[in-house]
PDB file of N, CA and C in Angstrom:
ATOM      1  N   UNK A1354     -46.041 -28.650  24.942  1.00 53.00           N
ATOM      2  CA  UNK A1354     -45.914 -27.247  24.574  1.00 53.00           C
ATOM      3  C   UNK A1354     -46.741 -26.337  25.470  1.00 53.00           C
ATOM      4  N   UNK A1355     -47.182 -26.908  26.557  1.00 62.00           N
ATOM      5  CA  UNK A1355     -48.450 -26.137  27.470  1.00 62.00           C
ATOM      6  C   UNK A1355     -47.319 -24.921  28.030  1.00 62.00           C
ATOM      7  N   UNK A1356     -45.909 -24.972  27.853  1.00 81.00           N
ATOM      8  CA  UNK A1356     -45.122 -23.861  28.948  1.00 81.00           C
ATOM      9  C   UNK A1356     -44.928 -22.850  28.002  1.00 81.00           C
ATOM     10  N   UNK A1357     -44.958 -22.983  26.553  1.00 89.00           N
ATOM     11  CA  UNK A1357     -44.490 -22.195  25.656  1.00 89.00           C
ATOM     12  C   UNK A1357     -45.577 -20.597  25.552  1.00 89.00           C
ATOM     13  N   UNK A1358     -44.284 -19.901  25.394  1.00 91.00           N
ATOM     14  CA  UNK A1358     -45.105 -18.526  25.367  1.00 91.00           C
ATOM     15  C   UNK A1358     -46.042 -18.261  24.319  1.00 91.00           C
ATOM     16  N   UNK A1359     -47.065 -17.930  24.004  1.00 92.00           N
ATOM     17  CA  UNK A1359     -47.939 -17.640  22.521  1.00 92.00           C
ATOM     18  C   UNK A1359     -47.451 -16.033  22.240  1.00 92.00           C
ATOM     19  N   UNK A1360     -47.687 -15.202  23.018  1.00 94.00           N
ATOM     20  CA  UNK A1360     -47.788 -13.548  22.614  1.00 94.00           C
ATOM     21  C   UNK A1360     -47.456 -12.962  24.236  1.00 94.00           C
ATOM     22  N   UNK A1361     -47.300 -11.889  23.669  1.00 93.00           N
ATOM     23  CA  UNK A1361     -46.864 -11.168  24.624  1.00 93.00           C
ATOM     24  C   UNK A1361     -47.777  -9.685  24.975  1.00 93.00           C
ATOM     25  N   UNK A1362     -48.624  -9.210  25.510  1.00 95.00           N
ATOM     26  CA  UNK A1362     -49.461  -7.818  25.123  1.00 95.00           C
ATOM     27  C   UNK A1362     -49.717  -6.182  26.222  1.00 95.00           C
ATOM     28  N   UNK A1363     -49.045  -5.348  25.875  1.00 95.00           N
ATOM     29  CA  UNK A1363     -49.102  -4.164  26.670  1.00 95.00           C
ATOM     30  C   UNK A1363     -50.187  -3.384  26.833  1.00 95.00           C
ATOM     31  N   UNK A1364     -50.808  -2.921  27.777  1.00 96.00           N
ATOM     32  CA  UNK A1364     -51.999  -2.454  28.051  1.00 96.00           C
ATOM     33  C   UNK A1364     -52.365  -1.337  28.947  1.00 96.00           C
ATOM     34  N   UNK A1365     -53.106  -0.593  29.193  1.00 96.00           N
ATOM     35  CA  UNK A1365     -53.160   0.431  30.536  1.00 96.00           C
ATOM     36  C   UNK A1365     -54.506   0.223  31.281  1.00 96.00           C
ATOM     37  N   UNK A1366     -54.008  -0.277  32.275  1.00 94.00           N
ATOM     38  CA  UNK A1366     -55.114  -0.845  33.509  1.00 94.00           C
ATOM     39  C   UNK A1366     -55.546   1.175  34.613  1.00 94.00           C
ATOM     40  N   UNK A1367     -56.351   0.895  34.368  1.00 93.00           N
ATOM     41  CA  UNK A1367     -56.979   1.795  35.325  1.00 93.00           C
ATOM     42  C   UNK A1367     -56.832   0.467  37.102  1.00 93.00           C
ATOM     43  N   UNK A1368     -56.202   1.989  38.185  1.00 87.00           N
ATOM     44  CA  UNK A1368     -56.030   0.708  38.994  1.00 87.00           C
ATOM     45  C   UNK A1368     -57.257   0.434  39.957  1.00 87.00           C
ATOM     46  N   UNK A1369     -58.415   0.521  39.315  1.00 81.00           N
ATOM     47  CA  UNK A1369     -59.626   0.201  39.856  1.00 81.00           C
ATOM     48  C   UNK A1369     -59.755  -1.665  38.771  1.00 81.00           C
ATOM     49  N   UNK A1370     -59.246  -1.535  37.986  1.00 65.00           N
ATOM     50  CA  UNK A1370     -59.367  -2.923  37.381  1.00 65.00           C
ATOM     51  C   UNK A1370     -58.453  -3.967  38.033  1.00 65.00           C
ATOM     52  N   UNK A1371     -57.530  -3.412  38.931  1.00 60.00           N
ATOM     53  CA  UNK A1371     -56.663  -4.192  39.434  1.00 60.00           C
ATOM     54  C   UNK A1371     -57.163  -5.134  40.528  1.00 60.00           C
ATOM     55  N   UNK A1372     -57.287  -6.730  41.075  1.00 54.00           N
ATOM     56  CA  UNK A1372     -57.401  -6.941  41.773  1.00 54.00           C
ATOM     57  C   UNK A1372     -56.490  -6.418  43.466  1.00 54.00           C
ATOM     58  N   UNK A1373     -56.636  -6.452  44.216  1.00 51.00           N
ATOM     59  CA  UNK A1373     -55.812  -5.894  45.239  1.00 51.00           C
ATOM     60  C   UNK A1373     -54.399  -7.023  45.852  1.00 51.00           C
ATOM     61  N   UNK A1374     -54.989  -8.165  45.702  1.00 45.00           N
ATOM     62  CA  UNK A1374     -54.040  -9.549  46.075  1.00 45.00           C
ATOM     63  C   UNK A1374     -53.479  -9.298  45.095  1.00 45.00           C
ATOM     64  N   UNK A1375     -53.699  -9.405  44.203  1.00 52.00           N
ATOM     65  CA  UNK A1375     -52.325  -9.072  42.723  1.00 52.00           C
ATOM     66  C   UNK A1375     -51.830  -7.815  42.458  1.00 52.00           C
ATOM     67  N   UNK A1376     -51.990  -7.064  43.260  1.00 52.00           N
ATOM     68  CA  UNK A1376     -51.600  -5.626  42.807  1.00 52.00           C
ATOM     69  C   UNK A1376     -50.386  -5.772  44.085  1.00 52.00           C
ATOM     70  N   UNK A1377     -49.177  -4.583  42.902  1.00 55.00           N
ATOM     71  CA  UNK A1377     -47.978  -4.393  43.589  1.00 55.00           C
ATOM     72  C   UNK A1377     -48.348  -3.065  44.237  1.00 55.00           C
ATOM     73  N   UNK A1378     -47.301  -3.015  44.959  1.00 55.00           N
ATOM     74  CA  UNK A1378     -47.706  -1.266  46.149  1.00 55.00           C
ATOM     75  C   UNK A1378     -46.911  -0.385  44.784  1.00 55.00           C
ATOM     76  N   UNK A1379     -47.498   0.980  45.094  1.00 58.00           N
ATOM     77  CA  UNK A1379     -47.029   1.735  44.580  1.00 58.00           C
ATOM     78  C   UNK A1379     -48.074   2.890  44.206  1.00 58.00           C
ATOM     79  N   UNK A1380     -47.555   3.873  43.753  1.00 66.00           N
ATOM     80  CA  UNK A1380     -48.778   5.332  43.473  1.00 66.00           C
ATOM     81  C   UNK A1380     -49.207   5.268  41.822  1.00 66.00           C
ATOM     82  N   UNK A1381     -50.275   5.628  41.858  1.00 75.00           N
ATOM     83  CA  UNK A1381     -50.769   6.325  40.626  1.00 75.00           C
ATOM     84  C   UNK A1381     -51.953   5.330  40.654  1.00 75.00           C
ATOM     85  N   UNK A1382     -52.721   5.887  39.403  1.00 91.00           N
ATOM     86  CA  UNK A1382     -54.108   5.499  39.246  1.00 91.00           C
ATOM     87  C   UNK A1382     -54.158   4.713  37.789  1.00 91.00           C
ATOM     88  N   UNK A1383     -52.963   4.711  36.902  1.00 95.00           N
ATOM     89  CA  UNK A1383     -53.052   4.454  35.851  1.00 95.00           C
ATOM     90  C   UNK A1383     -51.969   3.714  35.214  1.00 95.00           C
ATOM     91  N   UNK A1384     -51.750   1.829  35.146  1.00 94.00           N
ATOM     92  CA  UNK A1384     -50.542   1.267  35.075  1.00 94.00           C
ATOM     93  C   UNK A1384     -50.462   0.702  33.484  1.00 94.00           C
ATOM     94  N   UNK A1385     -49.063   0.947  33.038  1.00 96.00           N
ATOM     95  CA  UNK A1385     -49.077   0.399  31.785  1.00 96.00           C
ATOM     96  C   UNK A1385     -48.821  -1.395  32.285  1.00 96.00           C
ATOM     97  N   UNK A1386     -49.126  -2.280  31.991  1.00 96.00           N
ATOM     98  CA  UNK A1386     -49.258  -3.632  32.496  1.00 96.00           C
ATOM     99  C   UNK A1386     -48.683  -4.818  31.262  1.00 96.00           C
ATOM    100  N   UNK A1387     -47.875  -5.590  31.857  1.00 96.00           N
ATOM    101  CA  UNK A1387     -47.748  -6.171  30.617  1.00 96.00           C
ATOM    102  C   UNK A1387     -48.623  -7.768  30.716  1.00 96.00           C
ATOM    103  N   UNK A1388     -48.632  -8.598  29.951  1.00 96.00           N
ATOM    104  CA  UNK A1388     -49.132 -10.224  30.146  1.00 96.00           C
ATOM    105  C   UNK A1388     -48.564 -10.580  29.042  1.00 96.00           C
ATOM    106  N   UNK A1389     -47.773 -11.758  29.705  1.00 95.00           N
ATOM    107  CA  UNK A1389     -47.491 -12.476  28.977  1.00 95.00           C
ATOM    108  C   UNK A1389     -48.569 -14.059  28.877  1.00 95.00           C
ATOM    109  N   UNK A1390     -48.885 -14.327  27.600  1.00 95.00           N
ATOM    110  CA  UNK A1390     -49.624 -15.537  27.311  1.00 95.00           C
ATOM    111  C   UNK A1390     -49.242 -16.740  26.841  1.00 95.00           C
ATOM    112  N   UNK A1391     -49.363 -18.227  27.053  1.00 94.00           N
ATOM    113  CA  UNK A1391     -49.402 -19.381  27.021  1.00 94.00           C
ATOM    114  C   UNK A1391     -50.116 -19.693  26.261  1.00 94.00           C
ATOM    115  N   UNK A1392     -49.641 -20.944  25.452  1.00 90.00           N
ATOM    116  CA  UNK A1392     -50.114 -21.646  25.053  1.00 90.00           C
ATOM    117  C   UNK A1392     -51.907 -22.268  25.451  1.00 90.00           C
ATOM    118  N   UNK A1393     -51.551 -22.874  26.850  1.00 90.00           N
ATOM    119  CA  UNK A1393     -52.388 -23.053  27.380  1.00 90.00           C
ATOM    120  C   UNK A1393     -53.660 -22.105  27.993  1.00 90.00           C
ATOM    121  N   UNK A1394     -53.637 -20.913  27.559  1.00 89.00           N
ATOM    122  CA  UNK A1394     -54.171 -20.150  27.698  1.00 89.00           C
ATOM    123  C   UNK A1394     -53.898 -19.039  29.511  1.00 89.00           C
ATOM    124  N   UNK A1395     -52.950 -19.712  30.062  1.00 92.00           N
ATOM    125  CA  UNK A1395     -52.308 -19.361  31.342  1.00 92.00           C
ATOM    126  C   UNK A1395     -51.784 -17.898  30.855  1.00 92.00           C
ATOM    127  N   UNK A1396     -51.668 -16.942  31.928  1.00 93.00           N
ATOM    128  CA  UNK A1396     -51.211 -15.504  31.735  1.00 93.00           C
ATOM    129  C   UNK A1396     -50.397 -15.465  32.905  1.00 93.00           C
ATOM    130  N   UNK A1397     -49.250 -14.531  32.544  1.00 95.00           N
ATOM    131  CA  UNK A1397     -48.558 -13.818  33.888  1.00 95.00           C
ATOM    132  C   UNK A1397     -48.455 -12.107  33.390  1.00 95.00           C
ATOM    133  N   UNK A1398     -49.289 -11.767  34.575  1.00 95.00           N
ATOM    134  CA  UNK A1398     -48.859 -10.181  34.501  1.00 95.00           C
ATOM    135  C   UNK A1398     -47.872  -9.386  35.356  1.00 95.00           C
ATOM    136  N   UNK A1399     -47.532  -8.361  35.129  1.00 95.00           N
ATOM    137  CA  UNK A1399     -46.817  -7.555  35.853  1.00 95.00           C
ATOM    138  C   UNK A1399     -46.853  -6.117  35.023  1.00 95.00           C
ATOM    139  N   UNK A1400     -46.843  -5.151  36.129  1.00 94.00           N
ATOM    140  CA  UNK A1400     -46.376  -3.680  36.294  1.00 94.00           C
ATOM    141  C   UNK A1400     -45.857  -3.438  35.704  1.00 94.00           C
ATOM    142  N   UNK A1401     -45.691  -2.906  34.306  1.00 94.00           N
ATOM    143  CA  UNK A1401     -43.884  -2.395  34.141  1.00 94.00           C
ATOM    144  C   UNK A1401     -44.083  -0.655  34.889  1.00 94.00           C
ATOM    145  N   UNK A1402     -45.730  -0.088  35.117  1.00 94.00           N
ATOM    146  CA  UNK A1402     -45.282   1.504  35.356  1.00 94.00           C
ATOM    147  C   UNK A1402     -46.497   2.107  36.345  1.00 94.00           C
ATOM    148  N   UNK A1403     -46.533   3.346  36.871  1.00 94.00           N
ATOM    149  CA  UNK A1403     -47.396   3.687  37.473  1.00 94.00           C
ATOM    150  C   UNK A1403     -47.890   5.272  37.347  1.00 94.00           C
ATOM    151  N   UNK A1404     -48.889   5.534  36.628  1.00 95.00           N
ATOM    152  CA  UNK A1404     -48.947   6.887  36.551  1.00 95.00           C
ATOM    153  C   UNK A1404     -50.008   8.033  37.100  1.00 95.00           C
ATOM    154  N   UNK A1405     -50.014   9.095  37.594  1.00 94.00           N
ATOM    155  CA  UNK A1405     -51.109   9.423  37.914  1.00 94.00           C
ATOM    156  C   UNK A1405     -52.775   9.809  37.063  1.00 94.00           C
ATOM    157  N   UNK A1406     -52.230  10.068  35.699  1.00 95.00           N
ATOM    158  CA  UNK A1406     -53.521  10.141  35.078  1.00 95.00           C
ATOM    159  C   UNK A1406     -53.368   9.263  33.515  1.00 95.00           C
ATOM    160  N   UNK A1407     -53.992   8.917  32.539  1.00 95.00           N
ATOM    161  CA  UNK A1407     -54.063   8.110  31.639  1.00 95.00           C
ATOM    162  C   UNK A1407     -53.279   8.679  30.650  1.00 95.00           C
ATOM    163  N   UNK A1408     -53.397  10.239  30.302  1.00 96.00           N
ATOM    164  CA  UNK A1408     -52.391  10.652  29.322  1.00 96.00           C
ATOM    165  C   UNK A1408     -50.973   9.934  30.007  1.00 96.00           C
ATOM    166  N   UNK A1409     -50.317  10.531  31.400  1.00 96.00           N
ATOM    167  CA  UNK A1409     -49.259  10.012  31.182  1.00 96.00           C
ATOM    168  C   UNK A1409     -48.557   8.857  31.175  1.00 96.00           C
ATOM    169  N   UNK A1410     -49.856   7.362  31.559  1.00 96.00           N
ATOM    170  CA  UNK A1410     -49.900   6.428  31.015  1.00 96.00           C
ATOM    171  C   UNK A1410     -49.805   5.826  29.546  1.00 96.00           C
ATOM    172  N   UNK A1411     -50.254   6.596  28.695  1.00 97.00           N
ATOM    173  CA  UNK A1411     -49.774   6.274  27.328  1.00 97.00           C
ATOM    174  C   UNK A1411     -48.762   7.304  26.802  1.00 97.00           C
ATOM    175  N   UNK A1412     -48.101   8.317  27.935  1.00 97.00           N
ATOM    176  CA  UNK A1412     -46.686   8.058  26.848  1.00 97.00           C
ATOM    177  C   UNK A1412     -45.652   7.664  27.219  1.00 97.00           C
ATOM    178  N   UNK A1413     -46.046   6.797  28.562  1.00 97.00           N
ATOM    179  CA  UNK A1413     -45.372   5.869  29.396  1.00 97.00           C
ATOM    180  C   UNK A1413     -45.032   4.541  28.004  1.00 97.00           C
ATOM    181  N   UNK A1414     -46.592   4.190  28.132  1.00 97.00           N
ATOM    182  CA  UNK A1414     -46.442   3.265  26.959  1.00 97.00           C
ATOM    183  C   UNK A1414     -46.009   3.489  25.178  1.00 97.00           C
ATOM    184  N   UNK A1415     -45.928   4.290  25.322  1.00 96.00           N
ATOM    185  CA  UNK A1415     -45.510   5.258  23.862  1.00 96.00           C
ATOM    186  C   UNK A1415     -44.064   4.680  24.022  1.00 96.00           C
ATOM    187  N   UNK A1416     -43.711   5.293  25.057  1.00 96.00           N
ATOM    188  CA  UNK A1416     -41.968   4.864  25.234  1.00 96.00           C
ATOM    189  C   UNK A1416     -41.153   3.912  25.131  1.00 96.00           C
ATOM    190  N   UNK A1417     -42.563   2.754  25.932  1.00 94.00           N
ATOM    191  CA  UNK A1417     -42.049   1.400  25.797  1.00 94.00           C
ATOM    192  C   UNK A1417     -42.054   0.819  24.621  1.00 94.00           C
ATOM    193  N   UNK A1418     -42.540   1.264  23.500  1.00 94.00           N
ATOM    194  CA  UNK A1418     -42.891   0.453  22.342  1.00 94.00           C
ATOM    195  C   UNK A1418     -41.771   0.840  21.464  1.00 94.00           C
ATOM    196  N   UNK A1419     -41.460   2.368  21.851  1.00 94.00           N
ATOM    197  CA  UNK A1419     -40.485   2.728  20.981  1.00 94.00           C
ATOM    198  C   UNK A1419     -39.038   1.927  21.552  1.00 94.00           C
ATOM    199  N   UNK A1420     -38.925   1.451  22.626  1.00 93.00           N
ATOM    200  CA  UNK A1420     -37.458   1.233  22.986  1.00 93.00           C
ATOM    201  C   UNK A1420     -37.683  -0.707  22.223  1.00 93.00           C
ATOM    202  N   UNK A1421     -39.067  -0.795  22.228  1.00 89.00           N
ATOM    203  CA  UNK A1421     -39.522  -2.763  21.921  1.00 89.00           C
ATOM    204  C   UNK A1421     -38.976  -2.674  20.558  1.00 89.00           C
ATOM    205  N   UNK A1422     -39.657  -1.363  19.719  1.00 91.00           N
ATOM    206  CA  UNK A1422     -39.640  -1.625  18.830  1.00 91.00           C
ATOM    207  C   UNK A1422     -37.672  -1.330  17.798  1.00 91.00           C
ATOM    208  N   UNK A1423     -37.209  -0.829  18.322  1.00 85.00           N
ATOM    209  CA  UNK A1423     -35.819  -0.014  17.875  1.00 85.00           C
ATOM    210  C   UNK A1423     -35.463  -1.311  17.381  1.00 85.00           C
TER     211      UNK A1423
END
């Protein structure tokens, strides 16, 4: 069961938290980010957004929850 997904969790990375080898190109200072988690405690992240300041990072993520959640 080490491949199986546990949770799934949305977040907003300031992109000073971002490492640079893992960071995708793109503008803004403020990414809604998703990770997905393992069993094994293994993570995969990715980008879903890129914004220039944190408000419009969370209603970036506002959005996404509403389309997760419908």
């Amino acid at each position: 069961m080490d491949t199986s997904p546990q949770r799934a969790t949305l977040v907003l990375e300031h992109i000073s938290a971002v490492d640079d080898a893992e960071d995708e190109p793109g503008e803004g200072k403020w990414c809604v980010v998703a990770y997905l988690v393992y069993d094994s405690g293994r993570r995969d992240r990715s980008t879903l957004s890129r914004c220039q300041t944190r408000a419009e990072a969370a209603e970036a993520l506002k959005k996404l929850w509403s389309s997760v959640t419908k």
